[in-house]
Short mmCIF file of N, CA and C in Angstrom, two decimals:
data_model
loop_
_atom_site.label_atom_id
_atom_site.label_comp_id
_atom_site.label_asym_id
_atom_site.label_seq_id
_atom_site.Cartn_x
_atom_site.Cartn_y
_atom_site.Cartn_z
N UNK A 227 -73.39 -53.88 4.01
CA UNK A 227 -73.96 -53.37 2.77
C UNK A 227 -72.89 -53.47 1.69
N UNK A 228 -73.45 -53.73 0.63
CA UNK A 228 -72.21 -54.11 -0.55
C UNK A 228 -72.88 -53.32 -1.65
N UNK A 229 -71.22 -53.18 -2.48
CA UNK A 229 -71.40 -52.26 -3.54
C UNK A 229 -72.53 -52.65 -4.38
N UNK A 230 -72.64 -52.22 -5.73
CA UNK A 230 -73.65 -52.54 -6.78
C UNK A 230 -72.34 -53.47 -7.40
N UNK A 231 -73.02 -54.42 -8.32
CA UNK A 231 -72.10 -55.33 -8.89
C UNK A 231 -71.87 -54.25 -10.21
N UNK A 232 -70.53 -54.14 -10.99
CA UNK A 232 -70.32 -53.63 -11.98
C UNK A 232 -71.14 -54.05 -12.99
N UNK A 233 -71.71 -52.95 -13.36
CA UNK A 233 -72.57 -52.90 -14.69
C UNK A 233 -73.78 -52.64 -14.89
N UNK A 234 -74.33 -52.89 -13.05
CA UNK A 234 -76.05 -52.92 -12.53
C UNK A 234 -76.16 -51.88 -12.52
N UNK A 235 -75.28 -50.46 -12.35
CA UNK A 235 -76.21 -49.16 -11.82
C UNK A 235 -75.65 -47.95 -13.35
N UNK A 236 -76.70 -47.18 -13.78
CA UNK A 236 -76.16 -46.26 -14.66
C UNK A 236 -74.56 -45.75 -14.39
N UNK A 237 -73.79 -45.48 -15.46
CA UNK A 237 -72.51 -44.96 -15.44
C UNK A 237 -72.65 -43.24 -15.46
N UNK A 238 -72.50 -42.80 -14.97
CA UNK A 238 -72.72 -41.09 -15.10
C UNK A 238 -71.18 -40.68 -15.31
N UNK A 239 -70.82 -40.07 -16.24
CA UNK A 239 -69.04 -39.64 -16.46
C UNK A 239 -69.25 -38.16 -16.64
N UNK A 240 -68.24 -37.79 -16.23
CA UNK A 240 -68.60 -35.89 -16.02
C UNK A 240 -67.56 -35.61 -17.12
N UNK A 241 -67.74 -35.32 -17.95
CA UNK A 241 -66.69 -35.23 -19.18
C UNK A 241 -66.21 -33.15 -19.20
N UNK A 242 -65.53 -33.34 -19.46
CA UNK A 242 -65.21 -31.42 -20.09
C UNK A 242 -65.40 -31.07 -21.55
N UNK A 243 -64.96 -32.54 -22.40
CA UNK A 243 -65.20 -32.83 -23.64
C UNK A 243 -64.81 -34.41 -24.09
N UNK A 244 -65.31 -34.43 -25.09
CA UNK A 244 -65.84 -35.95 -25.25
C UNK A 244 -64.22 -36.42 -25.64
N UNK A 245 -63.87 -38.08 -25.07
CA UNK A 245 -62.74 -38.43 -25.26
C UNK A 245 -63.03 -39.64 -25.05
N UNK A 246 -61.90 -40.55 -26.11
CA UNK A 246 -62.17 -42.16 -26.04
C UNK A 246 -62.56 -42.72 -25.12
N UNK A 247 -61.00 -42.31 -23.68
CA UNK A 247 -61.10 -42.92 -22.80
C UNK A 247 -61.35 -41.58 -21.50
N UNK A 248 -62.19 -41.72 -20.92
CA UNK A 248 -62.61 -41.35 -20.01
C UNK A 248 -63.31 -41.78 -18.87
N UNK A 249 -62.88 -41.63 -17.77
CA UNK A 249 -63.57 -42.62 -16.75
C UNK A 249 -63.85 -41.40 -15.23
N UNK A 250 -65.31 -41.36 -14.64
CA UNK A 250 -66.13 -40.89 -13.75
C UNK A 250 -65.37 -41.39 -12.67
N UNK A 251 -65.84 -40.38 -11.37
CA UNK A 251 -65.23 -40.31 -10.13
C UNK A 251 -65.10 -41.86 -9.69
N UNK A 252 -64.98 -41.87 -8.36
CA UNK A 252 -64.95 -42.87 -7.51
C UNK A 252 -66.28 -43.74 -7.31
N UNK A 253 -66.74 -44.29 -8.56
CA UNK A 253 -68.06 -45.52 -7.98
C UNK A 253 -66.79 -46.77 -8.71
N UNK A 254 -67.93 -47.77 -7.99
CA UNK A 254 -67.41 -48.78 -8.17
C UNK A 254 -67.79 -49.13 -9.85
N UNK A 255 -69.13 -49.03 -10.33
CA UNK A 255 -69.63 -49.28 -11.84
C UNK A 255 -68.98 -48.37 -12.61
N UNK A 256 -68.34 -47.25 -12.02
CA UNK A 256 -67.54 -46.74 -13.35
C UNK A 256 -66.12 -46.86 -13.27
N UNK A 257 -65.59 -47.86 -12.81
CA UNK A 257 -64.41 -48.22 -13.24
C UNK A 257 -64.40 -49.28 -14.18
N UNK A 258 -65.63 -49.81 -14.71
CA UNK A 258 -65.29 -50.90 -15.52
C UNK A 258 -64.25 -50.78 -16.93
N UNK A 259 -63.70 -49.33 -17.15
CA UNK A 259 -63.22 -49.64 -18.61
C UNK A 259 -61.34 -50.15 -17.87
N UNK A 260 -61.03 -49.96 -16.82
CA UNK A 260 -59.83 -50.43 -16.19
C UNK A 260 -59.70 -51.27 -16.04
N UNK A 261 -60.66 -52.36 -15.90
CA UNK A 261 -60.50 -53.75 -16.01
C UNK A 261 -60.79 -54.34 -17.13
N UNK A 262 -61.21 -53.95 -18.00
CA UNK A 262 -61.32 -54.64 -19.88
C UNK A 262 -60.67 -54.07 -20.22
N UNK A 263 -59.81 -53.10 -20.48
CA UNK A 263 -58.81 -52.58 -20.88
C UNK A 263 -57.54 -53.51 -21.26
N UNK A 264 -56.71 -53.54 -20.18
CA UNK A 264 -56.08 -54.30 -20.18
C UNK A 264 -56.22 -55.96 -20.98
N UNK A 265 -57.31 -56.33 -20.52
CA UNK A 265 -57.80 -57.87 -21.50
C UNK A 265 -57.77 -57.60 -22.61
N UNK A 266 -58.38 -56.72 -23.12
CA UNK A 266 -58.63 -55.93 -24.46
C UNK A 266 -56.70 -56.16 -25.23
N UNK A 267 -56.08 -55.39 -24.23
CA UNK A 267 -55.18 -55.48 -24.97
C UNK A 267 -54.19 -56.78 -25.00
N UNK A 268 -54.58 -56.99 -24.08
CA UNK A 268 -53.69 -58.65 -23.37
C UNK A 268 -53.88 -59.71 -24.82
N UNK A 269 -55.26 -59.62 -25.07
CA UNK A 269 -56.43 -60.60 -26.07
C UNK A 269 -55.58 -60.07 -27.34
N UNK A 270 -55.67 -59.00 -27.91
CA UNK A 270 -54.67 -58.58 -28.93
C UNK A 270 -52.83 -59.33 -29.14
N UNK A 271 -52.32 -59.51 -28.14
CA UNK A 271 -50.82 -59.20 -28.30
C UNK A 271 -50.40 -58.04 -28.05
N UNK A 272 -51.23 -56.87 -27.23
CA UNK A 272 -50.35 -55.60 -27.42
C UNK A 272 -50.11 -54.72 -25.66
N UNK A 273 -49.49 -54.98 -25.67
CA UNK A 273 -48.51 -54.07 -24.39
C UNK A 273 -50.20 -53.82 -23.81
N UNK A 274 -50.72 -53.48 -22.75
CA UNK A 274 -51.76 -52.52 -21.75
C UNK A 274 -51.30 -50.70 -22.31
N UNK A 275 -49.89 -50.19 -22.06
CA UNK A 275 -49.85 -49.41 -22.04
C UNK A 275 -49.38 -48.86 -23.64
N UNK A 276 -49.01 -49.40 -24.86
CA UNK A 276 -48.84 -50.04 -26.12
C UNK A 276 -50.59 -48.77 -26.52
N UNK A 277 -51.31 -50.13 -26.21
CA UNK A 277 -52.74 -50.41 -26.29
C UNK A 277 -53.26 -48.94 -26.00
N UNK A 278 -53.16 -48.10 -24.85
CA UNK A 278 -53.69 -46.80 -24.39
C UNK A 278 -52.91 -45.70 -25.15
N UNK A 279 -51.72 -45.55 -25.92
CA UNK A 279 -50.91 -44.93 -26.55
C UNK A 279 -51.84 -44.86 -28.13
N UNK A 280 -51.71 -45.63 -28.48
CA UNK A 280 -52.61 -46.61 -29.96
C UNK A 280 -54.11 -45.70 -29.95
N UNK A 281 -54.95 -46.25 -28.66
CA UNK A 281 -56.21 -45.43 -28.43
C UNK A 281 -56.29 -43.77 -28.56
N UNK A 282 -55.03 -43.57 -28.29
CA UNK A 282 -55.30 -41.58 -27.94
C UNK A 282 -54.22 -40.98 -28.96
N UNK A 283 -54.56 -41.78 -29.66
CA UNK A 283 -53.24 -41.07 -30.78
C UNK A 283 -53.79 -39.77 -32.00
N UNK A 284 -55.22 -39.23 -31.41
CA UNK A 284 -55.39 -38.55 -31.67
C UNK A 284 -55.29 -36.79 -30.91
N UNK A 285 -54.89 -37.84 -29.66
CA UNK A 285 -55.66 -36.46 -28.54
C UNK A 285 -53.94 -36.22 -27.46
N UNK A 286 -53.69 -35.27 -28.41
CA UNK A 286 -52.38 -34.63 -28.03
C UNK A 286 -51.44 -34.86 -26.42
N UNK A 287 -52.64 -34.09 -25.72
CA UNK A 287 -52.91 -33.69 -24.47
C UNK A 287 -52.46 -35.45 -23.87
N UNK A 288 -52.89 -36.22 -23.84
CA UNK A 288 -53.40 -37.87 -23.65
C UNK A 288 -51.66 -38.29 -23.94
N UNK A 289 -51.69 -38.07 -25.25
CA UNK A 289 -50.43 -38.85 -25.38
C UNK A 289 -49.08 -38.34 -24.68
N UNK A 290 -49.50 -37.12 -24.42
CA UNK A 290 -47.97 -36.50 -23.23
C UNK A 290 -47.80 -37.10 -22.25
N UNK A 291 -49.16 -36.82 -21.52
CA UNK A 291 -49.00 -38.15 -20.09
C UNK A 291 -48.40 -39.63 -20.47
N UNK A 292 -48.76 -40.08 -21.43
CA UNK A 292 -48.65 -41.81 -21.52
C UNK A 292 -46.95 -42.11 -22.18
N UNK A 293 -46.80 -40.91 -23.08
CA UNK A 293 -45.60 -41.04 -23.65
C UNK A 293 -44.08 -40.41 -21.82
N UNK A 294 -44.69 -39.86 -21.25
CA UNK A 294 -44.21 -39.72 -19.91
C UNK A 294 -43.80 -40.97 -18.99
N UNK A 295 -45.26 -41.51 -19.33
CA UNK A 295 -45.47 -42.52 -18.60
C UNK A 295 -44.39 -43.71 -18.87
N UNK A 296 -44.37 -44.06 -20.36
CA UNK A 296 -43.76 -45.01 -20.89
C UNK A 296 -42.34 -45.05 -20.75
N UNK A 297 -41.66 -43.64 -20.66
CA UNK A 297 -40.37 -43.31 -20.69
C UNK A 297 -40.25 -43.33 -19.33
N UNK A 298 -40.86 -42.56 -18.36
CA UNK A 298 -40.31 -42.80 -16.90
C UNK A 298 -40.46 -44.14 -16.08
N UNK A 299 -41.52 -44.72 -16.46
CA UNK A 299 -41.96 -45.85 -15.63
C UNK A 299 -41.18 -47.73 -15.94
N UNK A 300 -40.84 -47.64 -17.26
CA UNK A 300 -40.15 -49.03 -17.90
C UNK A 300 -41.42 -49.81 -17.43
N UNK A 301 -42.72 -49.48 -17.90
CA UNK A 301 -43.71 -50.65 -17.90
C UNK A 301 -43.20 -51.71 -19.02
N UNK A 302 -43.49 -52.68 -18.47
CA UNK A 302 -43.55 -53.91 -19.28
C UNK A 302 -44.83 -55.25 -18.27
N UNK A 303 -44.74 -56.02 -19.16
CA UNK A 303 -45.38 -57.27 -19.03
C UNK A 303 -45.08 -58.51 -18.73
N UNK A 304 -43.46 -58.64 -19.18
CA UNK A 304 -42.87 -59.65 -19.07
C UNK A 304 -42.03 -59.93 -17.61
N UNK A 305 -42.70 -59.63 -16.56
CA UNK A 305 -42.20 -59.70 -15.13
C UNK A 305 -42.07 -61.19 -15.11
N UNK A 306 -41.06 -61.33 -13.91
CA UNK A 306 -41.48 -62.94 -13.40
C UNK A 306 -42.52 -63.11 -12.52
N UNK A 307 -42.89 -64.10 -12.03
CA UNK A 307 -43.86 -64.81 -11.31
C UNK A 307 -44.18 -63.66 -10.22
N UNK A 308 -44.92 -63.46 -9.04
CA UNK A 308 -45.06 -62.82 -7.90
C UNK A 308 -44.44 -61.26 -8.13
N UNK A 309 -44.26 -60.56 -9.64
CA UNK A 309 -44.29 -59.22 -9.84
C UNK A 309 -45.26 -58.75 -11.17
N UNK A 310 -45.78 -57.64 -10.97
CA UNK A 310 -46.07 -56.75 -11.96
C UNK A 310 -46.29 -55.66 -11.72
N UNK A 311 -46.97 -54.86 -12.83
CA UNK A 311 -46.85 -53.54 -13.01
C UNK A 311 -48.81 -53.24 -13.64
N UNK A 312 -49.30 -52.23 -13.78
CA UNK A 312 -50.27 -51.92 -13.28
C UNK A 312 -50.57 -50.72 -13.68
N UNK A 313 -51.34 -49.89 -14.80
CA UNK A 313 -51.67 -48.66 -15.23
C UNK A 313 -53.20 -48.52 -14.94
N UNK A 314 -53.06 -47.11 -14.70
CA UNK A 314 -54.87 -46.20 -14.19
C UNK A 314 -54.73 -44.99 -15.12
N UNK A 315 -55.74 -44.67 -15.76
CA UNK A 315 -55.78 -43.31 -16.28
C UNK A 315 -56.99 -42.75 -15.79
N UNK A 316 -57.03 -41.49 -15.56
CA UNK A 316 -57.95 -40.40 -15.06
C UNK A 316 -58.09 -39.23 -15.38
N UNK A 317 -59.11 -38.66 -16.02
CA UNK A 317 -59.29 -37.07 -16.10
C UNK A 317 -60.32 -36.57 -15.09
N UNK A 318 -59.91 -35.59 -14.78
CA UNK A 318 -60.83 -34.87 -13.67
C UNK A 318 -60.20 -33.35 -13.52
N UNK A 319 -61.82 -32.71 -13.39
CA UNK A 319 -61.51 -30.97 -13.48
C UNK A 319 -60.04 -30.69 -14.34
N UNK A 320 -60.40 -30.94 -16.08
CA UNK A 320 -59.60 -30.58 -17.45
C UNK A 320 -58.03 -31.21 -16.52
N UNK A 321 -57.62 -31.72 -15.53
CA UNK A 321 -56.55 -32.80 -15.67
C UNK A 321 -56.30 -33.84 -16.24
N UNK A 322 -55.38 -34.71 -16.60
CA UNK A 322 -54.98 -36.12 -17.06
C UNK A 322 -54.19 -36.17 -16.14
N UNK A 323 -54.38 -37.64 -16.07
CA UNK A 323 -53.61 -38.29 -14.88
C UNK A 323 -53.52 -39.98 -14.83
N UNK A 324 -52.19 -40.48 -15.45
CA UNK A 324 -51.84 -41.83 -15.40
C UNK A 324 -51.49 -42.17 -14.30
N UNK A 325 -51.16 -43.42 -13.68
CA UNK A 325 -50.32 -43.89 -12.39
C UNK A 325 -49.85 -45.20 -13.05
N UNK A 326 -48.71 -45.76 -12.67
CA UNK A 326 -48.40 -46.77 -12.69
C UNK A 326 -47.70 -47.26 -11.28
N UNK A 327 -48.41 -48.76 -11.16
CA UNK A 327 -48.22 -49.11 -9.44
C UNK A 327 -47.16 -50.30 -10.06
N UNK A 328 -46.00 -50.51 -9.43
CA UNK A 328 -45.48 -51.99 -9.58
C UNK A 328 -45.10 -52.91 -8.13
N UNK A 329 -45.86 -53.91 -7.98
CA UNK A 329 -46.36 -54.26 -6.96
C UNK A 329 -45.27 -56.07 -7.21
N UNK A 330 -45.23 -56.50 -5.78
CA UNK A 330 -45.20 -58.23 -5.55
C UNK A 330 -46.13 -58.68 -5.05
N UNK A 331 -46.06 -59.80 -5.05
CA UNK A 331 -46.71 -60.57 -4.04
C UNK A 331 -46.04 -62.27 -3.97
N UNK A 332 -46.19 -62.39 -2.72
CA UNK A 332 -45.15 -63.42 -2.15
C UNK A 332 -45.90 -64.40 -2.06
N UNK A 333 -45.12 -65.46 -1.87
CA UNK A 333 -45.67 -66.91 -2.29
C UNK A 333 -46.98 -67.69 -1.21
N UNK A 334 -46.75 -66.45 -0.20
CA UNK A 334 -48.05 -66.87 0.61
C UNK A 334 -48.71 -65.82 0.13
N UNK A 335 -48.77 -64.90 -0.83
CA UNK A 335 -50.29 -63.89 -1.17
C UNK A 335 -50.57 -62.87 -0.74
N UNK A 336 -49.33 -62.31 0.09
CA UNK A 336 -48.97 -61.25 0.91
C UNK A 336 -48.50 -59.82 -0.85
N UNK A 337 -49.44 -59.02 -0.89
CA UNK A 337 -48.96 -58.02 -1.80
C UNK A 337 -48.51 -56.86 -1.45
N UNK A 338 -47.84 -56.00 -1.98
CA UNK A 338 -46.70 -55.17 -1.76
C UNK A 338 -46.90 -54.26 -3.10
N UNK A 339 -46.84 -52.85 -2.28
CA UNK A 339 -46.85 -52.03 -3.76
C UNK A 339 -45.49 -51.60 -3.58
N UNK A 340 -44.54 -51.53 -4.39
CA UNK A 340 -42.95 -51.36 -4.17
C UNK A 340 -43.25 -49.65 -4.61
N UNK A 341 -43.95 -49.56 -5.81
CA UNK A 341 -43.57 -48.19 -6.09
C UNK A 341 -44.89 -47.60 -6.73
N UNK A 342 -44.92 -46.28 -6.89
CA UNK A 342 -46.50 -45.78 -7.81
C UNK A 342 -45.61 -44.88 -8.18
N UNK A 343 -45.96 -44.99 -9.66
CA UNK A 343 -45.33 -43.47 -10.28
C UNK A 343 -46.60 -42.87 -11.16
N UNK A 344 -46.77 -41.37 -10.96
CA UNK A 344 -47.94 -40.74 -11.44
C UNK A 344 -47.45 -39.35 -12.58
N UNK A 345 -48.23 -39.77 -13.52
CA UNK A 345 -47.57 -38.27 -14.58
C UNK A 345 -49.21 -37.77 -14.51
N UNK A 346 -49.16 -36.42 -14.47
CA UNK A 346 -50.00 -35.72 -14.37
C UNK A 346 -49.70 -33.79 -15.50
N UNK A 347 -50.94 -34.25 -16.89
CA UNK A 347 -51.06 -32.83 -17.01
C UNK A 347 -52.39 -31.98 -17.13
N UNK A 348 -52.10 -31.13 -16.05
CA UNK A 348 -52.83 -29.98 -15.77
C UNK A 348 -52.94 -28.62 -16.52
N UNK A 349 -51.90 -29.14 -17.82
CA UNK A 349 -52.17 -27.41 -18.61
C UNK A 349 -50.95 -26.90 -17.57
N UNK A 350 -50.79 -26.43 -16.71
CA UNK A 350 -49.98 -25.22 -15.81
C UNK A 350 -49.65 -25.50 -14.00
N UNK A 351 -49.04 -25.25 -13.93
CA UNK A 351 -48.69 -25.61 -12.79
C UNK A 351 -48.46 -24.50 -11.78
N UNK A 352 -48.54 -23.52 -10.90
CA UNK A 352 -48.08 -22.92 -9.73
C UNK A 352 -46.74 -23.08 -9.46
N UNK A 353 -47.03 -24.59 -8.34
CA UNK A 353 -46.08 -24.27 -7.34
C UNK A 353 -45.79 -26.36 -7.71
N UNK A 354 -44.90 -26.28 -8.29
CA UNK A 354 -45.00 -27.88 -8.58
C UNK A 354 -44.47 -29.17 -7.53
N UNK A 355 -43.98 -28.25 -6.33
CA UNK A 355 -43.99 -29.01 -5.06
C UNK A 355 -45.27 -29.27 -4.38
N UNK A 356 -46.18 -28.43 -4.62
CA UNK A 356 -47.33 -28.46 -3.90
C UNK A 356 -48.54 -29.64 -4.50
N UNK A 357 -48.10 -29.90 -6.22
CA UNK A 357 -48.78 -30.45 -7.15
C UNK A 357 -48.15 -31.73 -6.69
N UNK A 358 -46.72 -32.04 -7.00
CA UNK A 358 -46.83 -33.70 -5.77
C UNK A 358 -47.09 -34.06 -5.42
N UNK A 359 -47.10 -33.08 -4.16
CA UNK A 359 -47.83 -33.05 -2.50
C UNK A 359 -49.22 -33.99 -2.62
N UNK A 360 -49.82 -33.29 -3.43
CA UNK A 360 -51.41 -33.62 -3.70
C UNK A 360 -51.17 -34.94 -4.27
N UNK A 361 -50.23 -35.31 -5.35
CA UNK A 361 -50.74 -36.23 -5.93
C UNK A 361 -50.10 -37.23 -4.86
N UNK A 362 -49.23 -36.97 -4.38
CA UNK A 362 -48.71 -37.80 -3.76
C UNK A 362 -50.27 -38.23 -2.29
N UNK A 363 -50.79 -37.32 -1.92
CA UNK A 363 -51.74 -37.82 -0.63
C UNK A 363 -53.02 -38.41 -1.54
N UNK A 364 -52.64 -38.33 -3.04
CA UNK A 364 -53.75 -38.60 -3.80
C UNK A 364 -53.46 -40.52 -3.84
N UNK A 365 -52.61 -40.54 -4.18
CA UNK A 365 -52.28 -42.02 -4.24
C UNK A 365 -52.04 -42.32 -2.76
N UNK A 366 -51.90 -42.28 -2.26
CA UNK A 366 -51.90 -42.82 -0.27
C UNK A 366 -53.63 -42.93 0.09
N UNK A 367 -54.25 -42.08 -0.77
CA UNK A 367 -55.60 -41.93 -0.02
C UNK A 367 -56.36 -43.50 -0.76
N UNK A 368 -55.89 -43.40 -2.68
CA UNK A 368 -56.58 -44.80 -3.50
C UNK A 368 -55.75 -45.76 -2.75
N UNK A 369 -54.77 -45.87 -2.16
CA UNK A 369 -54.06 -47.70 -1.68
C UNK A 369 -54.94 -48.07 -1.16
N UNK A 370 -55.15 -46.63 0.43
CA UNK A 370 -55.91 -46.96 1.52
C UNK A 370 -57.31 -47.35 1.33
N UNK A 371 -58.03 -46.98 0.58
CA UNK A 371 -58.90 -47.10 -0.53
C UNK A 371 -59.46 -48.57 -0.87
N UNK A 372 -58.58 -49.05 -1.64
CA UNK A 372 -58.58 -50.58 -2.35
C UNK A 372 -58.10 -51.31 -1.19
N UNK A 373 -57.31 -51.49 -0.49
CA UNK A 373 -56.66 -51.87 0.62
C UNK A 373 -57.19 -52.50 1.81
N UNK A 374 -58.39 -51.18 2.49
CA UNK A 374 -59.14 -51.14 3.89
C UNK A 374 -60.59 -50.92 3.57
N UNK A 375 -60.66 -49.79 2.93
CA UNK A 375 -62.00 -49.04 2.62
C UNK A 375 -63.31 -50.08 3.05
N UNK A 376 -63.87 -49.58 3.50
CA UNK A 376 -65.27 -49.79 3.50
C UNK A 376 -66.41 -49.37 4.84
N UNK A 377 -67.21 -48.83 4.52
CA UNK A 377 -67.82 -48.75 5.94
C UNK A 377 -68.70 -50.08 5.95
N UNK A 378 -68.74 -49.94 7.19
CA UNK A 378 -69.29 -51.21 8.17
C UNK A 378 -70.51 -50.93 8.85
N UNK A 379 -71.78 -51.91 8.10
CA UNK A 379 -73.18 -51.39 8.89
C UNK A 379 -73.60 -52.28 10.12
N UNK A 380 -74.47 -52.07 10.96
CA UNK A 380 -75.09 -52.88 12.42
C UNK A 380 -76.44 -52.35 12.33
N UNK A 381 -77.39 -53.16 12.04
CA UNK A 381 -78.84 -52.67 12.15
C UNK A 381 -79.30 -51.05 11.65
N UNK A 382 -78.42 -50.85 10.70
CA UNK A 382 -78.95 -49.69 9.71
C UNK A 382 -78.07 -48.20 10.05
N UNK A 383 -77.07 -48.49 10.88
CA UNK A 383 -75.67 -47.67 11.56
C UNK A 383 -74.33 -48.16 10.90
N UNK A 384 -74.01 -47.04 10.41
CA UNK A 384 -72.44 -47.29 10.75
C UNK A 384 -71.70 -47.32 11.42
N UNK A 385 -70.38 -48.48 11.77
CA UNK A 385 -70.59 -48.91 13.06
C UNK A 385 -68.62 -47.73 12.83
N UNK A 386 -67.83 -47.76 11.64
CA UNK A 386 -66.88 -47.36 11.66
C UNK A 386 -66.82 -45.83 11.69
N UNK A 387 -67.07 -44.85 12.20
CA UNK A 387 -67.24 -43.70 11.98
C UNK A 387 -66.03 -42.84 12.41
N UNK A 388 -65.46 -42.97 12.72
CA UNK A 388 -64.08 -42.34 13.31
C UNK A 388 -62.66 -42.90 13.28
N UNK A 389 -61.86 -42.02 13.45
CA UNK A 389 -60.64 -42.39 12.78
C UNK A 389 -59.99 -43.68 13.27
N UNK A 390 -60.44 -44.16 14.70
CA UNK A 390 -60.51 -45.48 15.76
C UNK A 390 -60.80 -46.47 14.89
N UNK A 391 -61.80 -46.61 14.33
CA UNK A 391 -62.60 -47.74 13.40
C UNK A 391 -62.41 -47.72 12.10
N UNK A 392 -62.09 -46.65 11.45
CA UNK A 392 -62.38 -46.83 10.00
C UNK A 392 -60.54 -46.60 9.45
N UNK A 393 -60.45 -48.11 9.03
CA UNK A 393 -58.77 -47.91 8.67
C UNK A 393 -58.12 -47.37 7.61
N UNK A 394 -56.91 -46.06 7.44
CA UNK A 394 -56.72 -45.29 6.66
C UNK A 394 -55.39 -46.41 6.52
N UNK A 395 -54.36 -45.87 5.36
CA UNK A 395 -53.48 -46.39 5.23
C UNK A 395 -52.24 -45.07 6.10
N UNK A 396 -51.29 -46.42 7.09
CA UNK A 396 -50.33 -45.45 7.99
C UNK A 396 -49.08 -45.44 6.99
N UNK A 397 -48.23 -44.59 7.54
CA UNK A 397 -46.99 -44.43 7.06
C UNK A 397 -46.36 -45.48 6.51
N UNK A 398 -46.12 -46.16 7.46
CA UNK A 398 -45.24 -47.56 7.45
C UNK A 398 -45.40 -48.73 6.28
N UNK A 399 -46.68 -48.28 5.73
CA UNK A 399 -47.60 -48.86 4.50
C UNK A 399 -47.59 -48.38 3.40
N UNK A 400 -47.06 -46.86 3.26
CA UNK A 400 -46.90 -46.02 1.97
C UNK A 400 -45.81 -46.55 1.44
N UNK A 401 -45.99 -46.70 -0.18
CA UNK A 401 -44.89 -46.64 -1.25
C UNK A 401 -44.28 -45.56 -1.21
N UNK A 402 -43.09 -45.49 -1.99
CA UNK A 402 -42.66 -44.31 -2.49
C UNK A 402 -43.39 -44.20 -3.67
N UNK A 403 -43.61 -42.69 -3.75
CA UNK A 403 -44.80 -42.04 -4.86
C UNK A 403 -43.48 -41.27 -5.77
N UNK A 404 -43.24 -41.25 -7.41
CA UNK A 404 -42.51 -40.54 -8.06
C UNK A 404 -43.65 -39.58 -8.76
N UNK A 405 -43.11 -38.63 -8.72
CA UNK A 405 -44.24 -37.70 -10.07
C UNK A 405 -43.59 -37.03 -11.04
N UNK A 406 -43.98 -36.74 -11.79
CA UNK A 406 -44.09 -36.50 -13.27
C UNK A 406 -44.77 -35.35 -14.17
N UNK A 407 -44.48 -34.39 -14.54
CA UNK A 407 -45.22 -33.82 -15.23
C UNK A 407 -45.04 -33.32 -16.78
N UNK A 408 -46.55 -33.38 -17.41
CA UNK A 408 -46.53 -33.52 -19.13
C UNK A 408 -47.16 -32.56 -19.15
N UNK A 409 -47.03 -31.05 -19.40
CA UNK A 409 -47.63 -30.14 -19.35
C UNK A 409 -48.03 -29.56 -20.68
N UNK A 410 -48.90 -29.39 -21.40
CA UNK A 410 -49.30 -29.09 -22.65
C UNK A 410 -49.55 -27.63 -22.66
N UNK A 411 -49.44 -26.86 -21.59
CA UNK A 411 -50.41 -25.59 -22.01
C UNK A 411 -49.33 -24.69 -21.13
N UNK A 412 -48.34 -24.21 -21.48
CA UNK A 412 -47.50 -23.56 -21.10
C UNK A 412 -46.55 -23.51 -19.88
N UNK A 413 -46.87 -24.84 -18.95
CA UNK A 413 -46.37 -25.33 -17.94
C UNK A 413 -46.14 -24.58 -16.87
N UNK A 414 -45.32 -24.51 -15.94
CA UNK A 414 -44.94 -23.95 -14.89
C UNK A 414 -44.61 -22.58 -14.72
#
């Protein structure tokens, strides 16, 4: 069974309040603004992450994460051959949340995420080891995700149902995860 092709099924976005860029849980049709994004800005002359700075330069909150982002991460564009770098933005339950992945891939097509770095603001924080923690099993869970993901049907069954069959991403496969936090609302 295969996804819906991007664009075929309504987009439903769960907003808290209305914002340029905003993008809905985990379907496949609502990730489309992550992949024109980037073209968008590519088609311009202007940086990907340039481009998302430019967009939210109204919305305070937005530009902490990205201005985080920009300073911790050294995104750029101008990699050589078999490297780059790679931005996601996300809000969910009144969070923001950038990642930047910088990945290879080798001359036989073999890819490699070397590193993910994630700035995340939540307004406030607890216990900001524990907020890692999360983001950190948060990005191990999307590799495994894009990576393996999929269930597998046989005459109207899923055939992967257990942890035997259905492949997670192991240790030995994790990046190192850095985190980050842009806290707007009184922080920690």
């Amino acid at each position: 069974m295969s996804a819906p092709a991007p664009g075929s099924a309504p987009i439903r976005v769960p907003m808290t309040e209305p914002r340029r860029i905003c993008l809905g849980y985990f379907l496949v049709s609502s990730h489309w603004p992550l992949k024109i994004e980037p073209e968008m800005a590519r088609a311009g002359g202007i940086n990907p992450l340039d481009w998302r700075l430019k967009m939210t330069e109204h919305e305070p909150d937005w530009q902490a994460v990205l201005k985080v982002m920009k300073e911790k991460s050294g995104f750029r564009t101008d990699l050589p051959r078999g490297e780059g770098m790679g931005i996601a933005m996300m809000e969910d339950h009144a969070s923001l949340c950038a990642a930047c992945a910088t990945v290879t891939v080798s001359r036989r097509g073999q890819l490699t995420v070397e590193k993910v770095m994630v700035v995340i603001n939540s307004q406030h924080v607890i216990n900001p080891l524990n907020c890692a923690e999360q983001l950190e099993g948060a990005a191990c869970w999307e590799l495994g995700t894009a990576w393996f993901a999929g269930l597998q049907m046989e005459k109207g069954a899923f055939t992967n149902t257990n942890i035997d069959t259905y492949q997670l991403m192991r240790i030995n496969q994790m990046p190192p995860v850095e985190v980050h936090f842009a806290l707007t609302k009184g922080g920690t």
